[in-house]
Coordinates of N, CA and C in Angstrom, one line a residue:
X1 N 120.8 232.7 -31.8 CA 121.6 233.2 -30.9 C 121.3 232.9 -29.5
X2 N 122.0 233.0 -28.7 CA 122.5 232.6 -27.5 C 123.4 233.2 -26.7
X3 N 123.6 233.5 -25.7 CA 124.4 234.4 -24.6 C 124.8 233.0 -23.5
X4 N 125.8 232.9 -23.6 CA 126.5 231.8 -22.7 C 127.1 232.6 -21.5
X5 N 126.4 232.3 -20.3 CA 127.0 233.3 -19.2 C 128.0 232.6 -18.2
X6 N 128.1 231.7 -18.3 CA 129.4 231.1 -17.6 C 130.4 230.7 -18.4
X7 N 131.7 230.9 -18.0 CA 132.9 230.9 -19.0 C 133.2 229.2 -18.8
X8 N 132.9 228.7 -18.1 CA 133.0 226.9 -17.7 C 131.8 226.5 -19.1
X9 N 131.0 226.9 -19.3 CA 130.1 226.5 -20.5 C 130.6 226.8 -21.6
X10 N 131.3 227.6 -21.7 CA 131.5 227.9 -23.3 C 132.0 226.6 -24.1
X11 N 133.1 225.7 -23.4 CA 133.6 224.4 -23.7 C 132.5 223.7 -23.8
X12 N 131.4 223.3 -23.5 CA 130.2 222.6 -23.4 C 129.4 222.7 -24.5
X13 N 129.6 223.8 -25.0 CA 128.3 224.5 -25.7 C 129.5 223.9 -27.2
X14 N 130.5 224.5 -27.6 CA 131.5 224.3 -28.6 C 131.3 222.9 -28.9
X15 N 131.6 222.0 -28.0 CA 131.8 220.6 -28.3 C 130.3 220.3 -28.9
X16 N 129.2 220.6 -27.8 CA 127.5 220.5 -27.7 C 127.3 220.4 -29.7
X17 N 127.8 221.6 -29.9 CA 127.3 222.4 -30.8 C 128.5 222.7 -32.1
X18 N 129.0 221.6 -32.1 CA 130.2 221.1 -33.1 C 129.9 221.0 -34.6
X19 N 128.8 220.4 -34.8 CA 128.4 219.7 -36.3 C 127.5 221.3 -36.8
X20 N 127.2 222.7 -35.7 CA 126.7 223.5 -36.3 C 127.8 224.4 -36.9
X21 N 127.3 225.5 -38.3 CA 128.0 226.5 -38.1 C 128.0 227.5 -37.4
X22 N 128.7 228.3 -37.1 CA 128.7 229.0 -35.5 C 129.6 229.8 -35.6
X23 N 129.4 231.3 -35.2 CA 130.4 232.4 -35.0 C 129.6 232.9 -33.4
X24 N 130.9 232.6 -32.2 CA 131.1 233.1 -31.2 C 131.4 233.9 -30.8
X25 N 131.2 235.2 -30.1 CA 132.2 236.3 -29.5 C 132.0 236.8 -28.2
X26 N 133.2 237.3 -28.0 CA 132.8 237.7 -26.5 C 132.3 239.4 -26.3
X27 N 131.0 239.4 -25.6 CA 130.5 240.8 -25.5 C 130.8 241.1 -23.9
X28 N 132.1 242.5 -24.0 CA 132.4 242.6 -22.7 C 131.6 243.6 -21.9
X29 N 130.6 244.3 -22.8 CA 130.0 244.9 -22.2 C 129.3 244.1 -21.3
X30 N 128.4 242.7 -21.9 CA 127.2 242.0 -21.2 C 128.2 240.7 -20.2
X31 N 129.8 240.7 -20.6 CA 130.1 239.5 -19.7 C 129.9 238.5 -20.3
X32 N 129.6 238.1 -21.1 CA 129.4 236.6 -21.9 C 129.2 236.7 -23.3
X33 N 130.0 235.3 -23.8 CA 130.2 234.6 -24.9 C 128.5 235.0 -25.7
X34 N 128.7 235.3 -26.7 CA 127.4 235.5 -27.8 C 127.6 234.5 -28.9
X35 N 126.7 233.4 -29.1 CA 126.9 232.3 -30.4 C 126.0 232.5 -31.4
X36 N 126.1 232.8 -32.1 CA 124.8 232.6 -33.4 C 125.4 231.1 -34.2
X37 N 124.3 230.4 -34.4 CA 124.3 229.4 -35.0 C 123.3 229.0 -36.2
X38 N 123.9 229.0 -37.3 CA 123.3 228.6 -38.6 C 122.7 227.0 -38.2
X39 N 121.4 226.6 -38.7 CA 120.7 225.3 -38.7 C 119.2 225.6 -39.6
X40 N 119.3 224.2 -39.9 CA 118.0 224.3 -41.0 C 116.7 224.1 -39.8
X41 N 115.8 224.6 -40.6 CA 114.5 225.0 -39.5 C 114.2 222.9 -39.5
X42 N 114.2 222.7 -40.1 CA 114.7 221.0 -39.7 C 114.8 220.5 -38.6
X43 N 115.5 220.7 -38.2 CA 116.5 220.6 -37.1 C 116.5 221.3 -35.8
X44 N 115.2 222.4 -35.7 CA 115.2 223.1 -34.7 C 115.1 222.6 -33.4
X45 N 114.0 221.7 -33.5 CA 113.6 220.4 -32.1 C 115.0 220.5 -31.8
X46 N 115.4 219.5 -32.3 CA 117.2 218.9 -31.8 C 117.7 220.2 -31.2
X47 N 118.0 221.4 -31.9 CA 118.5 222.4 -31.4 C 118.0 222.7 -30.2
X48 N 116.8 223.1 -29.9 CA 116.1 223.4 -28.7 C 116.4 222.6 -27.8
X49 N 116.4 221.3 -27.8 CA 116.3 220.0 -27.1 C 118.1 220.3 -26.4
X50 N 118.8 220.6 -27.5 CA 120.4 220.5 -26.8 C 120.6 222.2 -26.2
X51 N 119.8 223.2 -26.2 CA 119.9 224.4 -26.1 C 119.6 224.4 -24.5
X52 N 118.5 223.5 -24.3 CA 117.4 223.6 -23.1 C 118.9 222.8 -22.2
X53 N 119.3 221.9 -22.3 CA 120.2 221.0 -21.2 C 120.8 221.7 -20.3
X54 N 121.4 222.9 -20.9 CA 122.4 224.0 -20.3 C 121.7 224.4 -19.2
X55 N 120.7 224.6 -18.9 CA 119.7 225.4 -18.0 C 119.8 226.7 -17.9
X56 N 120.4 227.3 -16.8 CA 120.0 228.8 -16.6 C 121.5 229.7 -17.3
X57 N 122.6 228.9 -17.6 CA 124.0 228.9 -17.9 C 124.0 229.6 -19.3
X58 N 122.7 229.5 -20.0 CA 122.3 229.9 -22.1 C 121.3 230.5 -21.8
X59 N 121.4 231.7 -22.6 CA 120.1 232.8 -22.8 C 119.9 232.7 -24.3
X60 N 118.8 232.3 -24.3 CA 118.1 232.7 -25.9 C 117.8 234.0 -26.3
X61 N 118.7 234.6 -27.2 CA 118.7 235.8 -28.2 C 117.3 235.8 -29.0
X62 N 117.6 234.7 -29.8 CA 116.5 234.9 -31.0 C 117.1 233.7 -31.8
X63 N 115.9 233.4 -32.7 CA 114.6 234.1 -33.2 C 113.8 233.8 -32.1
X64 N 112.5 234.9 -32.0 CA 111.7 234.8 -31.6 C 110.9 233.9 -31.1
X65 N 111.1 232.8 -32.4 CA 110.4 231.5 -32.2 C 111.2 230.3 -31.7
X66 N 112.3 230.7 -31.3 CA 113.2 229.9 -31.0 C 112.3 230.1 -29.1
X67 N 112.7 231.3 -28.8 CA 112.4 232.0 -27.4 C 111.3 231.9 -26.8
X68 N 110.0 231.8 -27.7 CA 108.5 231.2 -27.5 C 108.5 229.8 -27.2
X69 N 109.5 229.1 -28.2 CA 109.3 227.5 -27.8 C 109.9 227.1 -26.6
X70 N 111.3 227.4 -26.2 CA 111.5 227.7 -24.7 C 110.8 228.0 -23.4
X71 N 110.4 229.2 -24.0 CA 109.1 229.4 -22.7 C 108.5 228.4 -22.3
X72 N 107.5 227.7 -23.5 CA 106.5 226.7 -23.4 C 106.7 225.6 -22.7
X73 N 107.9 225.2 -23.5 CA 108.9 224.0 -22.9 C 109.3 224.1 -21.3
X74 N 109.8 225.4 -20.8 CA 109.6 225.8 -19.5 C 108.5 225.4 -18.6
X75 N 107.2 226.1 -19.1 CA 106.1 226.4 -18.4 C 105.5 225.0 -18.4
X76 N 105.7 224.2 -19.4 CA 104.8 222.8 -19.3 C 105.8 222.1 -18.4
X77 N 107.0 222.4 -18.2 CA 107.6 221.3 -17.1 C 107.2 221.5 -15.9
X78 N 106.9 223.0 -16.0 CA 106.5 223.7 -14.4 C 105.2 222.9 -13.7
X79 N 104.3 222.9 -14.5 CA 103.0 222.6 -14.4 C 103.1 221.3 -14.1
X80 N 104.0 220.3 -14.6 CA 104.0 218.7 -14.6 C 104.9 218.4 -13.2
X81 N 105.5 219.3 -12.9 CA 106.2 219.1 -11.5 C 105.7 219.5 -10.2
X82 N 104.2 220.1 -10.4 CA 103.5 220.4 -9.4 C 102.6 219.3 -9.1

């Protein structure tokens, strides 16, 4: 599950994740779209890479395993940029 923080990114997300079963709703309280994607665990790495391509306009809300992997990849990239 992830939150799409910018309206312009919604269309890109829908195209990028068109092959996945998903539900997207607008959360008025948070002012963003929340998208829940169903995926096979074997596709998790590919999904992770696709989500990371959106940069800061997408926030992963869960599962915690996915959030941890994203944190690890970002930290790894930051270390190698120095």
